[in-house]
PDB file of C-alpha atoms in Angstrom:
ATOM      1  CA  MET A 600     -66.002 -30.765 122.622  1.00  0.00           C
ATOM      2  CA  SER A 601     -62.352 -30.127 122.468  1.00  0.00           C
ATOM      3  CA  MET A 602     -60.115 -30.456 119.507  1.00  0.00           C
ATOM      4  CA  GLU A 603     -56.424 -30.913 119.355  1.00  0.00           C
ATOM      5  CA  ILE A 604     -54.334 -30.019 116.348  1.00  0.00           C
ATOM      6  CA  ASN A 605     -51.037 -31.704 115.994  1.00  0.00           C
ATOM      7  CA  GLY A 606     -48.694 -30.707 113.266  1.00  0.00           C
ATOM      8  CA  GLY A 607     -45.996 -28.346 112.394  1.00  0.00           C
ATOM      9  CA  TYR A 608     -46.185 -25.910 109.592  1.00  0.00           C
ATOM     10  CA  SER A 609     -42.485 -25.218 109.415  1.00  0.00           C
ATOM     11  CA  HIS A 610     -42.114 -27.323 106.268  1.00  0.00           C
ATOM     12  CA  TYR A 611     -44.094 -24.778 104.193  1.00  0.00           C
ATOM     13  CA  LYS A 612     -42.135 -21.974 102.530  1.00  0.00           C
ATOM     14  CA  THR A 613     -43.961 -18.785 103.300  1.00  0.00           C
ATOM     15  CA  ASP A 614     -41.106 -16.370 102.970  1.00  0.00           C
ATOM     16  CA  TYR A 615     -41.839 -14.124 100.010  1.00  0.00           C
ATOM     17  CA  ALA A 616     -38.202 -13.136  99.488  1.00  0.00           C
ATOM     18  CA  GLU A 617     -37.136 -16.772  99.126  1.00  0.00           C
ATOM     19  CA  ARG A 618     -39.871 -17.485  96.575  1.00  0.00           C
ATOM     20  CA  LEU A 619     -38.936 -14.373  94.623  1.00  0.00           C
ATOM     21  CA  GLU A 620     -35.266 -15.391  94.478  1.00  0.00           C
ATOM     22  CA  ALA A 621     -36.215 -18.869  93.301  1.00  0.00           C
ATOM     23  CA  ASP A 622     -38.364 -17.416  90.511  1.00  0.00           C
ATOM     24  CA  GLN A 623     -35.543 -15.101  89.406  1.00  0.00           C
ATOM     25  CA  GLU A 624     -33.126 -18.029  89.277  1.00  0.00           C
ATOM     26  CA  LYS A 625     -35.546 -19.971  87.074  1.00  0.00           C
ATOM     27  CA  VAL A 626     -35.827 -16.998  84.699  1.00  0.00           C
ATOM     28  CA  LYS A 627     -32.032 -16.678  84.484  1.00  0.00           C
ATOM     29  CA  GLU A 628     -31.692 -20.370  83.717  1.00  0.00           C
ATOM     30  CA  THR A 629     -34.245 -20.211  80.903  1.00  0.00           C
ATOM     31  CA  GLU A 630     -32.485 -17.139  79.422  1.00  0.00           C
ATOM     32  CA  LYS A 631     -29.164 -19.015  79.394  1.00  0.00           C
ATOM     33  CA  VAL A 632     -30.787 -21.955  77.648  1.00  0.00           C
ATOM     34  CA  GLN A 633     -32.337 -19.666  75.026  1.00  0.00           C
ATOM     35  CA  GLU A 634     -29.059 -17.802  74.419  1.00  0.00           C
ATOM     36  CA  GLY A 635     -27.160 -21.053  74.031  1.00  0.00           C
ATOM     37  CA  GLY A 636     -29.598 -22.514  71.548  1.00  0.00           C
ATOM     38  CA  LYS A 637     -30.690 -19.668  69.279  1.00  0.00           C
ATOM     39  CA  THR A 638     -32.689 -22.087  67.211  1.00  0.00           C
ATOM     40  CA  SER A 639     -35.147 -22.743  69.987  1.00  0.00           C
ATOM     41  CA  GLY A 640     -38.011 -21.793  67.659  1.00  0.00           C
ATOM     42  CA  LYS A 641     -39.138 -18.709  69.566  1.00  0.00           C
ATOM     43  CA  THR A 642     -39.526 -15.414  67.749  1.00  0.00           C
ATOM     44  CA  PRO A 643     -37.800 -12.332  69.121  1.00  0.00           C
ATOM     45  CA  ALA A 644     -39.870  -9.953  71.224  1.00  0.00           C
ATOM     46  CA  LEU A 645     -41.882  -7.466  69.203  1.00  0.00           C
ATOM     47  CA  GLN A 646     -41.107  -3.782  69.684  1.00  0.00           C
ATOM     48  CA  ASP A 647     -42.680  -0.599  68.406  1.00  0.00           C
ATOM     49  CA  GLU A 648     -40.441   1.411  66.180  1.00  0.00           C
ATOM     50  CA  TYR A 649     -40.820   4.900  64.727  1.00  0.00           C
ATOM     51  CA  ILE A 650     -40.368   5.054  60.983  1.00  0.00           C
ATOM     52  CA  SER A 651     -40.349   8.520  59.487  1.00  0.00           C
ATOM     53  CA  SER A 652     -42.378   9.209  56.355  1.00  0.00           C
ATOM     54  CA  GLU A 653     -39.143   9.783  54.424  1.00  0.00           C
ATOM     55  CA  LYS A 654     -37.886   6.258  55.189  1.00  0.00           C
ATOM     56  CA  SER A 655     -41.221   4.540  54.672  1.00  0.00           C
ATOM     57  CA  GLY A 656     -41.783   6.123  51.271  1.00  0.00           C
ATOM     58  CA  ALA A 657     -45.431   6.837  52.056  1.00  0.00           C
ATOM     59  CA  LYS A 658     -46.633  10.335  51.330  1.00  0.00           C
ATOM     60  CA  PRO A 659     -48.780  12.181  53.876  1.00  0.00           C
ATOM     61  CA  SER A 660     -52.479  12.088  53.123  1.00  0.00           C
ATOM     62  CA  GLY A 661     -53.075  15.729  54.070  1.00  0.00           C
ATOM     63  CA  LEU A 662     -53.653  17.843  57.115  1.00  0.00           C
ATOM     64  CA  TYR A 663     -56.804  19.142  58.775  1.00  0.00           C
ATOM     65  CA  ARG A 664     -56.802  22.441  60.583  1.00  0.00           C
ATOM     66  CA  LEU A 665     -59.376  24.616  62.325  1.00  0.00           C
ATOM     67  CA  GLY A 666     -59.879  28.116  60.947  1.00  0.00           C
ATOM     68  CA  GLN A 667     -62.437  30.874  60.494  1.00  0.00           C
ATOM     69  CA  ASP A 668     -64.362  31.794  57.384  1.00  0.00           C
ATOM     70  CA  GLU A 669     -65.140  35.328  56.207  1.00  0.00           C
ATOM     71  CA  ASN A 670     -68.057  35.560  58.677  1.00  0.00           C
ATOM     72  CA  GLY A 671     -65.927  34.555  61.657  1.00  0.00           C
ATOM     73  CA  LYS A 672     -67.521  31.111  61.990  1.00  0.00           C
ATOM     74  CA  ARG A 673     -65.341  28.117  62.747  1.00  0.00           C
ATOM     75  CA  LYS A 674     -64.607  25.804  59.819  1.00  0.00           C
ATOM     76  CA  VAL A 675     -62.386  22.824  59.205  1.00  0.00           C
ATOM     77  CA  PHE A 676     -59.919  23.246  56.348  1.00  0.00           C
ATOM     78  CA  PHE A 677     -58.107  20.422  54.584  1.00  0.00           C
ATOM     79  CA  ASP A 678     -54.646  20.935  53.109  1.00  0.00           C
ATOM     80  CA  ASP A 679     -54.565  18.430  50.260  1.00  0.00           C
ATOM     81  CA  PRO A 680     -51.005  17.802  49.047  1.00  0.00           C
ATOM     82  CA  LYS A 681     -52.283  16.445  45.703  1.00  0.00           C
ATOM     83  CA  LYS A 682     -54.369  19.483  44.788  1.00  0.00           C
ATOM     84  CA  SER A 683     -52.116  22.183  46.160  1.00  0.00           C
ATOM     85  CA  GLY A 684     -49.083  20.782  44.367  1.00  0.00           C
ATOM     86  CA  GLY A 685     -46.631  22.384  46.756  1.00  0.00           C
ATOM     87  CA  ASP A 686     -48.361  25.688  47.346  1.00  0.00           C
ATOM     88  CA  LYS A 687     -49.660  25.327  50.891  1.00  0.00           C
ATOM     89  CA  GLY A 688     -51.452  28.683  50.761  1.00  0.00           C
ATOM     90  CA  LYS A 689     -54.355  27.235  48.772  1.00  0.00           C
ATOM     91  CA  ASN A 690     -56.808  25.223  50.868  1.00  0.00           C
ATOM     92  CA  SER A 691     -59.871  23.275  49.914  1.00  0.00           C
ATOM     93  CA  GLU A 692     -62.672  23.402  52.412  1.00  0.00           C
ATOM     94  CA  VAL A 693     -64.085  20.255  53.993  1.00  0.00           C
ATOM     95  CA  LYS A 694     -67.830  20.328  53.515  1.00  0.00           C
ATOM     96  CA  SER A 695     -69.945  19.835  56.577  1.00  0.00           C
ATOM     97  CA  ALA A 696     -73.691  19.504  56.855  1.00  0.00           C
ATOM     98  CA  SER A 697     -74.102  23.238  57.412  1.00  0.00           C
ATOM     99  CA  SER A 698     -71.890  24.266  54.504  1.00  0.00           C
ATOM    100  CA  GLU A 699     -73.670  22.022  51.981  1.00  0.00           C
ATOM    101  CA  LYS A 700     -76.412  24.643  51.726  1.00  0.00           C
ATOM    102  CA  SER A 701     -75.819  27.748  49.698  1.00  0.00           C
ATOM    103  CA  GLU A 702     -74.133  30.371  51.830  1.00  0.00           C
ATOM    104  CA  GLU A 703     -76.338  33.195  53.027  1.00  0.00           C
ATOM    105  CA  LYS A 704     -75.192  36.601  54.148  1.00  0.00           C
ATOM    106  CA  GLY A 705     -76.862  38.224  57.097  1.00  0.00           C
ATOM    107  CA  THR A 706     -76.516  40.716  59.910  1.00  0.00           C
ATOM    108  CA  ALA A 707     -76.862  40.281  63.648  1.00  0.00           C
ATOM    109  CA  ASN A 708     -78.694  42.944  65.618  1.00  0.00           C
ATOM    110  CA  THR A 709     -77.995  43.208  69.358  1.00  0.00           C
ATOM    111  CA  ASP A 710     -80.081  46.336  70.024  1.00  0.00           C
ATOM    112  CA  LYS A 711     -82.707  44.428  72.039  1.00  0.00           C
ATOM    113  CA  VAL A 712     -80.044  42.884  74.271  1.00  0.00           C
ATOM    114  CA  GLU A 713     -78.303  46.241  74.732  1.00  0.00           C
ATOM    115  CA  ARG A 714     -81.613  47.860  75.804  1.00  0.00           C
ATOM    116  CA  GLU A 715     -82.189  45.069  78.311  1.00  0.00           C
ATOM    117  CA  ILE A 716     -78.716  45.536  79.799  1.00  0.00           C
ATOM    118  CA  ARG A 717     -79.122  49.310  79.902  1.00  0.00           C
ATOM    119  CA  LYS A 718     -82.440  48.924  81.803  1.00  0.00           C
ATOM    120  CA  LEU A 719     -80.794  46.607  84.328  1.00  0.00           C
ATOM    121  CA  LYS A 720     -77.977  49.109  84.906  1.00  0.00           C
ATOM    122  CA  GLU A 721     -80.502  51.909  85.433  1.00  0.00           C
ATOM    123  CA  LYS A 722     -82.452  49.739  87.885  1.00  0.00           C
ATOM    124  CA  GLN A 723     -79.201  49.018  89.730  1.00  0.00           C
ATOM    125  CA  GLN A 724     -78.464  52.742  90.084  1.00  0.00           C
ATOM    126  CA  GLN A 725     -82.018  53.447  91.309  1.00  0.00           C
ATOM    127  CA  LEU A 726     -81.778  50.715  93.941  1.00  0.00           C
ATOM    128  CA  GLU A 727     -78.423  52.043  95.159  1.00  0.00           C
ATOM    129  CA  GLN A 728     -79.947  55.523  95.514  1.00  0.00           C
ATOM    130  CA  GLN A 729     -82.965  54.136  97.378  1.00  0.00           C
ATOM    131  CA  ILE A 730     -80.654  52.273  99.779  1.00  0.00           C
ATOM    132  CA  ARG A 731     -78.756  55.489 100.532  1.00  0.00           C
ATOM    133  CA  ALA A 732     -82.029  57.380 101.063  1.00  0.00           C
ATOM    134  CA  ALA A 733     -83.585  54.716 103.317  1.00  0.00           C
ATOM    135  CA  SER A 734     -80.617  54.285 105.629  1.00  0.00           C
ATOM    136  CA  GLY A 735     -82.816  54.625 108.749  1.00  0.00           C
ATOM    137  CA  ASP A 736     -85.236  51.756 108.035  1.00  0.00           C
ATOM    138  CA  GLU A 737     -83.390  48.439 108.458  1.00  0.00           C
ATOM    139  CA  GLU A 738     -86.133  46.263 106.986  1.00  0.00           C
ATOM    140  CA  LYS A 739     -86.485  48.379 103.863  1.00  0.00           C
ATOM    141  CA  VAL A 740     -82.683  48.462 103.396  1.00  0.00           C
ATOM    142  CA  ARG A 741     -82.492  44.647 103.582  1.00  0.00           C
ATOM    143  CA  GLU A 742     -85.288  44.297 101.016  1.00  0.00           C
ATOM    144  CA  LEU A 743     -83.611  46.785  98.662  1.00  0.00           C
ATOM    145  CA  GLU A 744     -80.229  45.047  99.064  1.00  0.00           C
ATOM    146  CA  ARG A 745     -81.862  41.724  98.189  1.00  0.00           C
ATOM    147  CA  LYS A 746     -83.326  43.250  95.034  1.00  0.00           C
ATOM    148  CA  LEU A 747     -79.965  44.860  94.228  1.00  0.00           C
ATOM    149  CA  ALA A 748     -78.175  41.526  94.566  1.00  0.00           C
ATOM    150  CA  GLN A 749     -80.707  39.963  92.199  1.00  0.00           C
ATOM    151  CA  VAL A 750     -80.194  42.721  89.617  1.00  0.00           C
ATOM    152  CA  GLU A 751     -76.403  42.439  89.910  1.00  0.00           C
ATOM    153  CA  GLY A 752     -76.633  38.681  89.356  1.00  0.00           C
ATOM    154  CA  GLU A 753     -78.713  39.216  86.223  1.00  0.00           C
ATOM    155  CA  LEU A 754     -76.239  41.811  84.984  1.00  0.00           C
ATOM    156  CA  SER A 755     -73.280  39.500  85.495  1.00  0.00           C
ATOM    157  CA  GLN A 756     -75.018  36.851  83.382  1.00  0.00           C
ATOM    158  CA  LYS A 757     -76.169  39.151  80.614  1.00  0.00           C
ATOM    159  CA  ASP A 758     -73.429  41.777  80.298  1.00  0.00           C
ATOM    160  CA  ASN A 759     -70.996  39.697  78.206  1.00  0.00           C
ATOM    161  CA  ASP A 760     -70.310  38.920  74.561  1.00  0.00           C
ATOM    162  CA  ALA A 761     -71.524  35.318  74.729  1.00  0.00           C
ATOM    163  CA  TYR A 762     -74.995  36.415  75.886  1.00  0.00           C
ATOM    164  CA  ARG A 763     -75.102  39.126  73.236  1.00  0.00           C
ATOM    165  CA  LYS A 764     -74.239  36.653  70.453  1.00  0.00           C
ATOM    166  CA  GLN A 765     -76.682  34.055  71.719  1.00  0.00           C
ATOM    167  CA  ASN A 766     -79.615  36.476  71.918  1.00  0.00           C
ATOM    168  CA  ALA A 767     -78.899  38.596  68.847  1.00  0.00           C
ATOM    169  CA  SER A 768     -81.595  38.745  66.202  1.00  0.00           C
ATOM    170  CA  VAL A 769     -80.222  37.652  62.831  1.00  0.00           C
ATOM    171  CA  SER A 770     -81.632  38.877  59.553  1.00  0.00           C
ATOM    172  CA  TYR A 771     -80.560  37.395  56.230  1.00  0.00           C
ATOM    173  CA  LEU A 772     -80.139  39.486  53.137  1.00  0.00           C
TER     174      LEU A 772
END
């Protein structure tokens, strides 16, 4: 079966630039009509505008800031302009779930963690000495180096302040 298509498509406007120009002309015409007749019933375009607190007359409701308490823990402080009166040095504390309880004083003991780190360092030194002593036996050297790498990895994880704080034993007074 054969099919024959007769027709020209030259009557369709497919040129994007021509359509774009036509659209721009329509927009310009509508703007001229709106400018000529201000009472067209349309509201002006809405825009965001910054209004300072001095112009608006509204007083600030206060400021929150992050600080540390006497134990070094993080707390959120609220500077209330009503209570402080003008003295910004006085701050009232925002109560959180943890601060609703009565405050307890305690001490953190990191002796156990320090002993663990000291043992790992001693083991590292022993393995280094054994590697130097067993320089003739390739298999034994590889095994000792593998153990040394494992000990060094453990040390890099544990020999820092974050690990010490996390694993400290806390006793309350």
